[in-house]
XYZ file of C-alpha atoms in Angstrom:
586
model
C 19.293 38.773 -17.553
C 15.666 39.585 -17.783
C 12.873 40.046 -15.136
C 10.547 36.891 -16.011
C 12.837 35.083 -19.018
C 12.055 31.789 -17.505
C 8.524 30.840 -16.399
C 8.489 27.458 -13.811
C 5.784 25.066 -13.764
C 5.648 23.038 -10.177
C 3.594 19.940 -9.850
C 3.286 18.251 -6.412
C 1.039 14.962 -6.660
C 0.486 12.471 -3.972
C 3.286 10.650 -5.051
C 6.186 13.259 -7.267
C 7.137 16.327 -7.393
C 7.469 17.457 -11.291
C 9.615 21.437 -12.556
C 9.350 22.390 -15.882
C 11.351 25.392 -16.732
C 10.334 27.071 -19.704
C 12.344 30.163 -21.895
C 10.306 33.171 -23.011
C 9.687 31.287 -26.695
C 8.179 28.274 -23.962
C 10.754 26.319 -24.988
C 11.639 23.512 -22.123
C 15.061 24.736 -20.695
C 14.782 22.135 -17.631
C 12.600 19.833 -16.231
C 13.040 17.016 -12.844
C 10.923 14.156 -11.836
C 11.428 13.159 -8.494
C 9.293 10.913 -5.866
C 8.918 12.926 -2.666
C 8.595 10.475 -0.344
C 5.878 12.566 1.951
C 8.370 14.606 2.292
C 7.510 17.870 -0.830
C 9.985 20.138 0.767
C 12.960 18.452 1.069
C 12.482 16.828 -2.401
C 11.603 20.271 -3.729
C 14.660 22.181 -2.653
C 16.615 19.205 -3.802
C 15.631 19.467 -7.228
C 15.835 23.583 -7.118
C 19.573 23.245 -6.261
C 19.491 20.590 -9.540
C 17.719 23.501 -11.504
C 20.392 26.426 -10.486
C 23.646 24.022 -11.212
C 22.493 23.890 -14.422
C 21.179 27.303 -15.519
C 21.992 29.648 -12.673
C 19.937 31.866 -10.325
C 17.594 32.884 -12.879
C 14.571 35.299 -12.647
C 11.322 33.336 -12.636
C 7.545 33.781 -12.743
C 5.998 30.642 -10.899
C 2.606 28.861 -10.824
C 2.023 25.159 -8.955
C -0.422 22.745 -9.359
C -1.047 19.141 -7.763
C -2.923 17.245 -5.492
C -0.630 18.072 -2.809
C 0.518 21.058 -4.430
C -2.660 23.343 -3.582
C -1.633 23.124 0.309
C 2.170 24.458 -0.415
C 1.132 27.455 -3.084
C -1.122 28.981 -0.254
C 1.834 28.810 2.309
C 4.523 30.350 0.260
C 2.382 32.527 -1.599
C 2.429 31.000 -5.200
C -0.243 31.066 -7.702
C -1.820 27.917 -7.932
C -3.336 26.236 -11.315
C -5.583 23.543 -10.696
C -4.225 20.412 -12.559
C -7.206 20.235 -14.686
C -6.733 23.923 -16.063
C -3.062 23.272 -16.444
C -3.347 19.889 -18.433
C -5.358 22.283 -20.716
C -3.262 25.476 -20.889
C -0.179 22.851 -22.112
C -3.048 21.458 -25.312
C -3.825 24.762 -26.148
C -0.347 26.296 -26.325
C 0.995 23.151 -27.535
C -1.051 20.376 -29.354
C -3.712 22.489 -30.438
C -5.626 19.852 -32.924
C -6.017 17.673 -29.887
C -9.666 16.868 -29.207
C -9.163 14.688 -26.185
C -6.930 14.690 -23.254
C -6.719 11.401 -20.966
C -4.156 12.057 -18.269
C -3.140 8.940 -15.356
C -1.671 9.919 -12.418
C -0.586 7.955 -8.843
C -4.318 8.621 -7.524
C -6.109 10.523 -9.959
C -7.026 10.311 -13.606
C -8.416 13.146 -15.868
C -10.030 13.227 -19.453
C -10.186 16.465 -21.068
C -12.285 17.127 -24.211
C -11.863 20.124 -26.391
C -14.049 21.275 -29.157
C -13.520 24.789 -30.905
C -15.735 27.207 -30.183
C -16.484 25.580 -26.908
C -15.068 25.564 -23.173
C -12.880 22.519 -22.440
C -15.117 19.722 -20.806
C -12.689 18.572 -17.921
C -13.787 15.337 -15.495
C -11.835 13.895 -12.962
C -11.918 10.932 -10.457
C -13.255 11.545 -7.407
C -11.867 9.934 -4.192
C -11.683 6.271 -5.664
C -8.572 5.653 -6.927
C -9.143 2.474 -8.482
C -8.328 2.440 -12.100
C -5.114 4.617 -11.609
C -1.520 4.739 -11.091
C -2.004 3.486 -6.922
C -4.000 0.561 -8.449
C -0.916 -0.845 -10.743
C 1.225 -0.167 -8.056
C -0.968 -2.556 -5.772
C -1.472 -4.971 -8.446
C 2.706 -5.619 -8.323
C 2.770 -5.846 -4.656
C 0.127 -8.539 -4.575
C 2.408 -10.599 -7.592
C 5.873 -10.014 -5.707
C 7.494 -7.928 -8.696
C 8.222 -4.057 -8.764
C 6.256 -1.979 -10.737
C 8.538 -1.597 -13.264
C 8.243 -5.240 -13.843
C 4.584 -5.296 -15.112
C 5.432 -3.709 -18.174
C 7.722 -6.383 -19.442
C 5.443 -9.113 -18.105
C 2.394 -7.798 -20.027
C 3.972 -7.983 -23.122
C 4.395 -11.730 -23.822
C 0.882 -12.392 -22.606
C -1.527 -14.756 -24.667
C -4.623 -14.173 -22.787
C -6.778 -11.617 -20.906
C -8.784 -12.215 -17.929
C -11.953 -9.823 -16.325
C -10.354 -7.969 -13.494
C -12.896 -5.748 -11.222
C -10.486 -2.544 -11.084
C -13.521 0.457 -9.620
C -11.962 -0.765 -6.038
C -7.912 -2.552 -5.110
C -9.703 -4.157 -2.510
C -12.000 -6.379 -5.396
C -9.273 -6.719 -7.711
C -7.185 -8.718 -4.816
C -9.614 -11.232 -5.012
C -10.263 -11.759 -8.746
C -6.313 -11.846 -9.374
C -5.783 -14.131 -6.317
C -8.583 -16.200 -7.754
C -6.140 -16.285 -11.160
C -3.300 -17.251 -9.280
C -4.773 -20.082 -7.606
C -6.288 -21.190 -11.095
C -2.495 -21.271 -12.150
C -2.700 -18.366 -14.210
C 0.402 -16.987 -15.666
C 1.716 -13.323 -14.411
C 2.115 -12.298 -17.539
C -1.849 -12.326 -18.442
C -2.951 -11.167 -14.893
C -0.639 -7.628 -15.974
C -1.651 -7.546 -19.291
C -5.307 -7.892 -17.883
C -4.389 -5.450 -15.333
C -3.618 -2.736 -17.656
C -7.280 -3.568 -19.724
C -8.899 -3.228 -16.532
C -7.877 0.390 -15.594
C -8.127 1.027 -19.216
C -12.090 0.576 -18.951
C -12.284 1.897 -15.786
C -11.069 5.072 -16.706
C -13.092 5.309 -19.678
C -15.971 4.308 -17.711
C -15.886 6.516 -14.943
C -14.507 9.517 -17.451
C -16.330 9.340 -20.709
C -19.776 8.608 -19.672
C -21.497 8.660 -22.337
C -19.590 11.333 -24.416
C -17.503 9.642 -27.756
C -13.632 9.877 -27.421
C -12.447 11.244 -30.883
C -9.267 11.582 -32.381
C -6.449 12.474 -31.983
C -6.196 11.254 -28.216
C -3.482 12.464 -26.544
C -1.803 9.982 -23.459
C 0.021 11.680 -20.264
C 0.766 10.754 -16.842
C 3.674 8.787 -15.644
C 1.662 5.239 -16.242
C 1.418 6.105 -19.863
C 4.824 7.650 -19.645
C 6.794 4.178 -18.565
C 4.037 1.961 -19.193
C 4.482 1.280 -22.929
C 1.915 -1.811 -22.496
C -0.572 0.291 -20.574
C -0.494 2.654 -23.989
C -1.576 0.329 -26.074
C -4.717 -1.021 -23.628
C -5.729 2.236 -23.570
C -5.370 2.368 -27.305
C -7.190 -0.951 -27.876
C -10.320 0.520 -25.509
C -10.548 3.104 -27.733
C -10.066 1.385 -30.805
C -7.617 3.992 -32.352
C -4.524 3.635 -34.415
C -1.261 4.919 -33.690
C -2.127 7.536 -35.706
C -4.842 8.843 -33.430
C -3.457 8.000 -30.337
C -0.189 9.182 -28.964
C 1.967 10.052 -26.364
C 3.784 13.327 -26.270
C 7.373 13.857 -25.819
C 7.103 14.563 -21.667
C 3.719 13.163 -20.891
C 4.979 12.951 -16.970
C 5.023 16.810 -17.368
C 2.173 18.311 -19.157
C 0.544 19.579 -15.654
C 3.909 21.566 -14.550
C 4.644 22.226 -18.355
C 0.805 23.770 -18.296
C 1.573 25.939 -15.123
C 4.400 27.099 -16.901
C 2.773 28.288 -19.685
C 0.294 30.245 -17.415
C 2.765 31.419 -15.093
C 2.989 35.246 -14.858
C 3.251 38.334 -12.220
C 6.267 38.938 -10.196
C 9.227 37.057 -10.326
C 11.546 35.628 -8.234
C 15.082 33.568 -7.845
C 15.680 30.448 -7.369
C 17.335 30.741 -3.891
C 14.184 32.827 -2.930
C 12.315 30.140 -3.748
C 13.600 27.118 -2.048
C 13.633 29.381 1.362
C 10.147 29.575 0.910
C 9.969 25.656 0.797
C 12.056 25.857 3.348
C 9.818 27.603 5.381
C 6.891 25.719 5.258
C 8.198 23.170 7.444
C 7.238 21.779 9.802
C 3.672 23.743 10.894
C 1.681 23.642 13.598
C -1.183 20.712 13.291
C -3.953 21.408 15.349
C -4.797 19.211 18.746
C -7.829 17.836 16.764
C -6.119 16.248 14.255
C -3.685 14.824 17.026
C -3.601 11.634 18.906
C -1.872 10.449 22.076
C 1.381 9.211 21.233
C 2.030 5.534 21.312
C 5.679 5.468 23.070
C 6.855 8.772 24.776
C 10.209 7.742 24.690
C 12.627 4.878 23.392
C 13.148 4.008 27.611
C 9.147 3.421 27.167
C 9.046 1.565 24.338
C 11.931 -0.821 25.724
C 9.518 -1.041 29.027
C 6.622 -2.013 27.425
C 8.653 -4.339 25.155
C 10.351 -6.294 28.145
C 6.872 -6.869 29.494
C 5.887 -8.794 26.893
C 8.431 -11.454 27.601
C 7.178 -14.705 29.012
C 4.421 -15.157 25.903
C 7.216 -16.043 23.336
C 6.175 -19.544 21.575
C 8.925 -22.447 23.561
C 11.516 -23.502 20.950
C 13.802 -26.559 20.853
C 17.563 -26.234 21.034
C 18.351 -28.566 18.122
C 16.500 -29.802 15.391
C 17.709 -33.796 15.793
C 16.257 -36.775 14.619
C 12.762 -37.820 16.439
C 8.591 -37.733 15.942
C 7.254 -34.578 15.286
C 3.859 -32.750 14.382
C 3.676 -30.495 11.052
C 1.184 -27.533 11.034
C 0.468 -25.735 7.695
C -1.344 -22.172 7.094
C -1.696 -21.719 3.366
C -2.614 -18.222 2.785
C -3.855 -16.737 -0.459
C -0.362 -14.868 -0.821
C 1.709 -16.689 1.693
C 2.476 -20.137 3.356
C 3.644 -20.590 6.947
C 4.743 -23.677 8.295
C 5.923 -24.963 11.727
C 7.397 -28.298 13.170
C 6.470 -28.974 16.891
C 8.082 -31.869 19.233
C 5.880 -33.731 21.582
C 6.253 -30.820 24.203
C 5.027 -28.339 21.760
C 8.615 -26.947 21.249
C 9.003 -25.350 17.646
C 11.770 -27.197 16.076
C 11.662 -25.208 12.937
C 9.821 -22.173 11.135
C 8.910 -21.159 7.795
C 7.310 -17.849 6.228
C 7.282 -17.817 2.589
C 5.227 -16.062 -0.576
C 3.593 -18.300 -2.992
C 4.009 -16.345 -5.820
C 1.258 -17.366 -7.446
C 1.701 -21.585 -6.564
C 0.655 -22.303 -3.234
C 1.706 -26.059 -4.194
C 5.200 -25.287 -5.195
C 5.143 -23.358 -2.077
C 4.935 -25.971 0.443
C 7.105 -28.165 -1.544
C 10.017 -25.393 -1.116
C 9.174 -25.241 2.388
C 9.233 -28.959 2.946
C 12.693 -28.749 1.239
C 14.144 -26.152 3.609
C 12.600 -27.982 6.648
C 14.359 -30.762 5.717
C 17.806 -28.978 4.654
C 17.505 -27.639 8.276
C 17.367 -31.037 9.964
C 20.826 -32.101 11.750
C 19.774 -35.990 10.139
C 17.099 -35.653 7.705
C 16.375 -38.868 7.552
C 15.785 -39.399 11.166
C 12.974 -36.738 11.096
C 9.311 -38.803 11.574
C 6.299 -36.021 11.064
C 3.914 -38.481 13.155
C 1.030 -36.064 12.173
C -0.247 -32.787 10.362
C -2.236 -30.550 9.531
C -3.353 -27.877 7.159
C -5.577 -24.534 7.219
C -6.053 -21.542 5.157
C -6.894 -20.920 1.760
C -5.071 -23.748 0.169
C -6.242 -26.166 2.734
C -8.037 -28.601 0.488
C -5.576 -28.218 -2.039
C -2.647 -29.132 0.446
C -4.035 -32.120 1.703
C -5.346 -33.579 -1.182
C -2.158 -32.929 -2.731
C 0.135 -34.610 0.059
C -1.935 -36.739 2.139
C -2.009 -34.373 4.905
C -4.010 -35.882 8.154
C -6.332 -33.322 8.590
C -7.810 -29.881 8.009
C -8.914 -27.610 10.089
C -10.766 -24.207 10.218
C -8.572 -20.964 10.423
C -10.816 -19.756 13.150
C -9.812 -22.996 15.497
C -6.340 -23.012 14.717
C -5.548 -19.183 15.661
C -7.596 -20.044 18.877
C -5.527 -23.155 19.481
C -2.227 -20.926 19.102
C -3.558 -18.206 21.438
C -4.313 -20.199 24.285
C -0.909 -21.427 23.926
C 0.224 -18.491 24.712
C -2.589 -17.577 27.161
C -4.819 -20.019 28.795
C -7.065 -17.506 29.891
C -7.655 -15.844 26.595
C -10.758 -13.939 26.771
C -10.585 -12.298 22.893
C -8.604 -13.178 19.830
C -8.103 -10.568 17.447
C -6.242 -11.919 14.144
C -5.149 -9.379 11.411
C -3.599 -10.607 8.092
C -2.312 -9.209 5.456
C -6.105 -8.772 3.531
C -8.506 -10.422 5.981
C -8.828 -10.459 10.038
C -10.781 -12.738 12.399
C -12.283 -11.680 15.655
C -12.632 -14.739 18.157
C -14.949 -13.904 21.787
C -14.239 -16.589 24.265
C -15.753 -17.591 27.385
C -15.155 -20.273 29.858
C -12.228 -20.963 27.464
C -14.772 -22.227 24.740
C -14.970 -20.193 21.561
C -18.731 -17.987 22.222
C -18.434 -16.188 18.545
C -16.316 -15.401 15.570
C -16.351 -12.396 13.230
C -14.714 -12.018 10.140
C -14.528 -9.253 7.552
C -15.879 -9.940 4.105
C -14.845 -7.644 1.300
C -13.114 -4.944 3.127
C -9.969 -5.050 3.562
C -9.265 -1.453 5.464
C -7.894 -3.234 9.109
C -5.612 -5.282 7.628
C -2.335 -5.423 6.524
C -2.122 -4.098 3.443
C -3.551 -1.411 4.445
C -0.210 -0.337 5.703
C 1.610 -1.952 3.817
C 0.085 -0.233 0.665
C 0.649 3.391 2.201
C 4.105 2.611 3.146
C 5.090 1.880 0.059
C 3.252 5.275 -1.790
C 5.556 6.880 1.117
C 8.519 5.446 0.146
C 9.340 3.431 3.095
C 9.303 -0.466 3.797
C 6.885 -1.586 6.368
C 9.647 -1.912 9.075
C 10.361 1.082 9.035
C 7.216 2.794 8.646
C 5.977 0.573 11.916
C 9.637 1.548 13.658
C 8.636 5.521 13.004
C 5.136 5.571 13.870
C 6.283 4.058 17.345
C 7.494 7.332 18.355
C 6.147 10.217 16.214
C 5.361 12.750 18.651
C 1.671 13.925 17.403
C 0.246 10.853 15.419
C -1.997 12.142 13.085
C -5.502 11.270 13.154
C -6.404 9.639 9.826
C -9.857 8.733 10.869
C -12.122 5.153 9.716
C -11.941 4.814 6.032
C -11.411 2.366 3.366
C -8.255 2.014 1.458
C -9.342 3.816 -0.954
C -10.906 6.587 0.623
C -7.656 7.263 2.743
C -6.022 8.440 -0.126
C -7.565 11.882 0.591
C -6.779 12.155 4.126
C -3.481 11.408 3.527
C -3.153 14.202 1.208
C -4.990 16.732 3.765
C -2.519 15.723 6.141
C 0.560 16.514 4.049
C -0.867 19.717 2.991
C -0.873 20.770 6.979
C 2.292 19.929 7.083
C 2.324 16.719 8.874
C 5.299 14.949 9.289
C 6.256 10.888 7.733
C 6.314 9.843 11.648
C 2.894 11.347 12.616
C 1.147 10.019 9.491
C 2.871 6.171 10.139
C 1.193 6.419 13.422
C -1.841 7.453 12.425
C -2.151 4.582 10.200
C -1.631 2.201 13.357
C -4.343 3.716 15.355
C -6.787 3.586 11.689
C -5.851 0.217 11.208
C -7.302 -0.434 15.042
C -10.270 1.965 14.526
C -11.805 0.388 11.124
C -10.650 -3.486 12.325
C -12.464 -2.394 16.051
C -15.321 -0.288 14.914
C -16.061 -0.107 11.450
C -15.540 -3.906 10.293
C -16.330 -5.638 13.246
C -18.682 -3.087 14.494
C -18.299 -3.402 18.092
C -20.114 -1.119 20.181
C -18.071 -1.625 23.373
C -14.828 -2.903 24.034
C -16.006 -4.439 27.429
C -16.618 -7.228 25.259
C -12.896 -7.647 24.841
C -12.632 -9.279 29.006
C -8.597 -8.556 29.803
C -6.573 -11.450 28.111
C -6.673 -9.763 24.617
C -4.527 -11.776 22.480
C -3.120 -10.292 19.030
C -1.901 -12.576 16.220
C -1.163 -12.441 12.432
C 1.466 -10.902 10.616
C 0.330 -7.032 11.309
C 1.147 -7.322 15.128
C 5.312 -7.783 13.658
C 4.083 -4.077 13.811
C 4.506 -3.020 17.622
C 2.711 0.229 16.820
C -0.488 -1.766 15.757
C -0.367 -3.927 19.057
C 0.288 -0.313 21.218
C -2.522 1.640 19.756
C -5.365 -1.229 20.086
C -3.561 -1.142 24.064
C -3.909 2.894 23.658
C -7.750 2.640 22.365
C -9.140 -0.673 24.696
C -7.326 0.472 27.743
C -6.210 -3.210 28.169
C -3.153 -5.158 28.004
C -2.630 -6.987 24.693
C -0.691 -10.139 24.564
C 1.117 -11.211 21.585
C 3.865 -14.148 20.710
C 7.261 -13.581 19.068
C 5.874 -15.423 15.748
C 2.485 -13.615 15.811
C 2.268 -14.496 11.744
C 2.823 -17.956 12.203
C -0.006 -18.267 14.449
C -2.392 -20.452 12.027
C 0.715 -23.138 11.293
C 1.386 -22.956 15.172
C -2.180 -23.360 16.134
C -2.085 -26.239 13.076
C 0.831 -28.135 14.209
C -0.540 -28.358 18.102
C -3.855 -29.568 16.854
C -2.569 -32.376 15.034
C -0.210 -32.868 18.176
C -3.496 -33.078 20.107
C -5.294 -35.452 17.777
C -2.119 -37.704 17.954
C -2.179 -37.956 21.984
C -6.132 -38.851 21.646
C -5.845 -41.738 19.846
C-alpha cells in the first residue's frame, strides 16, 4: 500500500468527535460521528479501532480541527486546521459555485462567504452561544422532550411566536411565558428554530447580502430537517438555492482531510498518541480543594446531617390535614401535613407546559395514596410560586403566600435558629438574612440564571451524564477544576479550556459545584462578606439533592450548612405549615 493513500480529517467539537477518511481521488472511504462525552480520547480510539476493522492499518496523512480539537493536535503533534479554514478547503475542493457557507454547530456557528477573485470572508460566534446547537438542546430540556423530538414537533405547527434566542437564559422566560399562555409545543419548536435562524443571521451577516446558492452544514441542519427550512425561510431562498450536502455533520473533518499532508502515519500509531494524552498534569491554579477526600468522609459528613430530616407520618389514614402547594414555572411540588406537622404524603412533578393539569394529577395521586380516600379532610391550604394566582383562583385554595415566606417558614422547621436562607432552584434562587428570627432582607436574582440549577443541569447533559451522577462524581474528583464566575453562556469556553488541559469528567463536575456557589454567593447576590451568613446556614431547593453544591458553599463560608431530606419541596413544606398555622389562629 502507499505512503499517504488515505488522508484523515479529525474534528473534536465541544460536544463530537467527527473522522473522515478520504482516498487519494478524495473520495470518502470512511467517516464516524460519535458524542465524546468529555471524554475525546477514549471516544477517539474507539472510533480508530471502528476505522481499522473496516479498512485495515492504513498509511495516513492527518490534520484536526475543532473547538476542542486545537488542545489535542498540539499534544500529539498533529497539524491543526482551524474549523473556519477547513469548512472552506471542503467548498473549494468540493462545491465550488457555492457563494455562502452557514455552518451550526453544538456552541458555535460560522458563515462563510466566497466571491472569486477574493479571499473567503469567514465570521464566527464569539463566546455566546445562543442561537446554536447548545441553545436547541436547552430549549428541549425546558419542554421535557429529547432533542430529537423537536423536529417532529415543529412540523405540525400553525403558529410562530417571538423568542429572544442572543442568550438561553432570556429565551427560558419568553417560552415559559408561552407555556403558561397555553401555548402548544409544537409552535414554541417551530418558533425555536426561527429564532436561532435570525440570530445567526444577525450576529453573522451584518450587513453583508446572503446570495445563492447557500450551502447548510452542522449536525442541527444535518438532523434538523425543520431547522432547514427556518433557515431557508430567513433567507427567503428556494430549494434550489439552498441546500444541504450529502454529510453536512462532516464538512470540517472532510475539509482537514482535504488539506491534510506531510508525513504519514498508521492507525495504531495514532490512537497511542490519543492514548497518551491522558490524563496531564493541571496546574495547582486551576485546582480547588476537594470536596470529600474519601467515600469514609463523605459518609461522615452525611451522617451528620441527620436530625434535620422533615418528621413524616407512618400511615396516610383518614383525618384533617393541611395542603401546601409550590407551583413553579416548570414544576409543581405538593405536600400534605397532619396537625403535628408530620408529612403524610409528597409530590414532585413537571408541568409540562399546564401548571393546572399539574396539580390536578397531583391531587389524583395524593388521593390514590390515601389508605381511605374519602376519610381524608384538607382543613386548609395554601399555594406559592409562579402559578399561585392561577391555583387558587382555579380551586378555591385558602390562601397565597409569598415564596420568600414560605421557604423561611420551611427552614425554621428545620432550624429554629436559622440565621441565613439560601434557596437555589432550578432557574431562580432567593437569599433570606434573618435576625432575631424575623426575616431582616431578601435577595433574589433577576435575569441571570448562572447559580442555579440549570446551570448544572445544562452542562451535565452537553457531558453526557444525568445530574445524579454528575453531582455523585464531582463529590470526589480529586482536583476540582476551577471554572471561575461566569454566566451560562460564557462557561462554555472554560469548559472547553479545561478539556483541552486534559481535565478529567470528575474534576470539571466539581468545579461546576463550587461555580454554582461562587456566582449564587458573589456575583448574583453580590455579597462582600460571608460574616453576613451568622452559623445556622440553611440550604433548600432542588440543587442541594446535589451534596456537592451543599459541601462546596460549607468549603467556601467555612460554616456548617443545614439542609432537609426534601430540600426541593421546601416552598410546598413551608406552604402546607403556614396554612397549618393560620388554621390554629383562628
Amino acid at each position: 500500500m502507499e505512503v499517504n493513500t488515505y488522508k484523515l480529517g479529525i474534528d473534536i467539537g465541544s460536544t463530537t468527535l467527527k473522522i473522515c477518511l478520504l482516498d487519494k481521488n478524495n473520495r470518502l472511504s470512511h467517516c464516524d460521528y460519535r458524542r465524546h462525552n468529555a471524554s475525546p480520547e477514549q471516544t477517539a480510539i474507539a472510533a480508530l479501532e471502528r476505522m481499522k476493522e473496516k479498512v485495515g492499518d492504513c498509511q495516513m496523512a492527518v490534520r484536526m480541527t475543532g473547538s476542542v480539537g486545537m488542545g489535542y493536535a498540539e499534544r500529539m503533534g498533529i497539524a491543526f486546521e482551524q474549523e473556519v479554514i477547513a469548512a472552506g478547503a471542503y467548498v473549494k475542493r468540493f462545491h465550488p459555485d457555492i457563494h455562502t457557507l452557514i455552518d451550526l454547530g453544538g456552541e458555535d456557528a460560522k458563515m462563510i462567504f466566497f466571491d472569486e477573485g477574493r479571499m473567503p470572508d469567514m465570521r464566527m460566534n464569539g463566546n455566546c452561544a445562543g442561537g446554536t446547537g447548545s441553545f436547541i438542546d436547552q430549549t428541549a430540556t425546558l419542554l421535557g422532550i429529547e432533542t430529537d423530538e423537536l423536529d417532529a414537533l415543529a412540523a405540525h405547527s400553525q403558529t410562530v411566536y417571538p423568542i429572544a434566542s442572543r442568550c438561553g437564559v432570556f429565551s427560558k422566560t419568553d417560552i415559559q411565558n408561552l407555556l403558561a399562555r397555553g401555548v402548544g409545543k409544537s409552535d414554541i419548536a417551530a418558533s425555536m428554530f426561527r429564532a436561532v435562524a435570525l440570530q445567526v443571521m444577525t450576529t453573522l451577516a451584518r450587513g453583508i447580502d446572503v446570495n445563492p446558492r447557500v450551502l447548510l452544514c452542522g449536525g442541527p441542519f444535518a438532523f434538523m430537517p425543520q431547522m432547514r427550512k427556518a433557515m431557508q425561510m430567513a433567507l427567503g431562498m428556494t430549494d434550489n438555492d439552498c441546500f444541504v450536502p450529502e454529510h453536512p455533520h462532516y464538512v470540517p473533518a472532510m475539509g482537514c482531510a482535504v488539506a491534510a499532508d506531510g508525513k504519514a502515519i498508521g492507525i495504531d500509531e495514532l490512537a497511542e498518541r490519543f492514548a497518551r494524552t491522558q490524563p496531564i498534569a493541571i496546574t495547582n491554579s486551576s485546582t480547588l480543594d476537594s470536596l470529600f477526600a474519601s467515600h469514609e468522609e463523605y459518609d461522615t459528613w452525611l451522617e451528620s446531617k441527620h436530625g434535620y430530616e422533615a418528621p413524616l407520618r407512618e400511615c396516610f389514614e383518614a383525618g384533617d390535614y393541611w395542603l401546601g402547594v409550590d407551583s413553579g414555572s416548570t414544576t409543581t411540588k405538593l405536600v400534605l401535613i397532619d396537625a403535628e406537622g408530620r408529612i403524610a404524603f409528597k409530590d414532585y412533578s413537571f408541568n409540562e407546559g399546564d401548571s393546572y393539569r399539574a396539580f390536578e394529577r397531583a391531587m389524583e395521586r395524593m388521593h390514590a395514596a390515601a389508605d381511605n380516600p374519602q376519610g381524608v379532610n384538607i382543613v386548609a391550604s395554601a399555594v406559592t410560586g409562579y402559578g399561585e394566582g392561577l391555583l387558587k383562583s382555579a380551586f378555591a385554595l385558602d390562601h397565597g403566600i409569598v415564596e420568600t415566606v414560605a421557604h423561611f417558614t420551611a427552614a425554621k422547621a428545620i432550624d429554629p435558629e436559622v440565621s441565613f436562607v439560601l434557596d437555589i432552584g432550578g432557574q431562580d434562587m432567593k437569599a433570606i438574612y434573618v435576625e432575631h428570627g424575623s426575616i431582616r432582607r431578601i435577595e433574589i436574582n433577576e435575569a441571570c440564571s448562572s447559580g442555579c440549577g440549570s446551570f448544572i443541569m445544562t452542562f451535565a447533559g452537553q457531558l453526557g451524564y444525568n445530574v445524579a451522577d454528575f453531582a455523585r462524581m464531582a463529590c470526589f474528583a480529586p482536583h476540582p477544576y476551577d471554572l471561575g464566575t461566569r454566566c451560562t453562556v460564557f462557561m462554555n469556553s472554560k469548559v472547553k479550556q479545561a478539556m483541552n488541559e486534559g481535565a478529567r469528567v470528575d474534576d470539571i463536575a466539581a468545579g461546576f459545584s463550587y461555580s454554582v456557589v461562587k456566582n449564587c454567593l458573589f456575583k448574583v447576590l453580590k455579597m462582600h462578606s460571608t460574616d453576613e451568613l451568622g452559623n445556622h446556614i440553611v440550604v433548600q431547593g432542588g440543587t442541594f439533592k446535589n451534596h456537592s453544591v451543599a459541601r462546596a458553599l460549607e468549603k467556601m463560608t467555612g460554616c456548617e450548612v443545614r439542609f432537609s431530606d426534601i430540600p426541593e419541596l421546601a416552598g410546598a413544606y413551608g406552604s402546607a405549615l403556614y396554612a397549618l398555622s393560620k388554621s390554629n389562629e383562628q
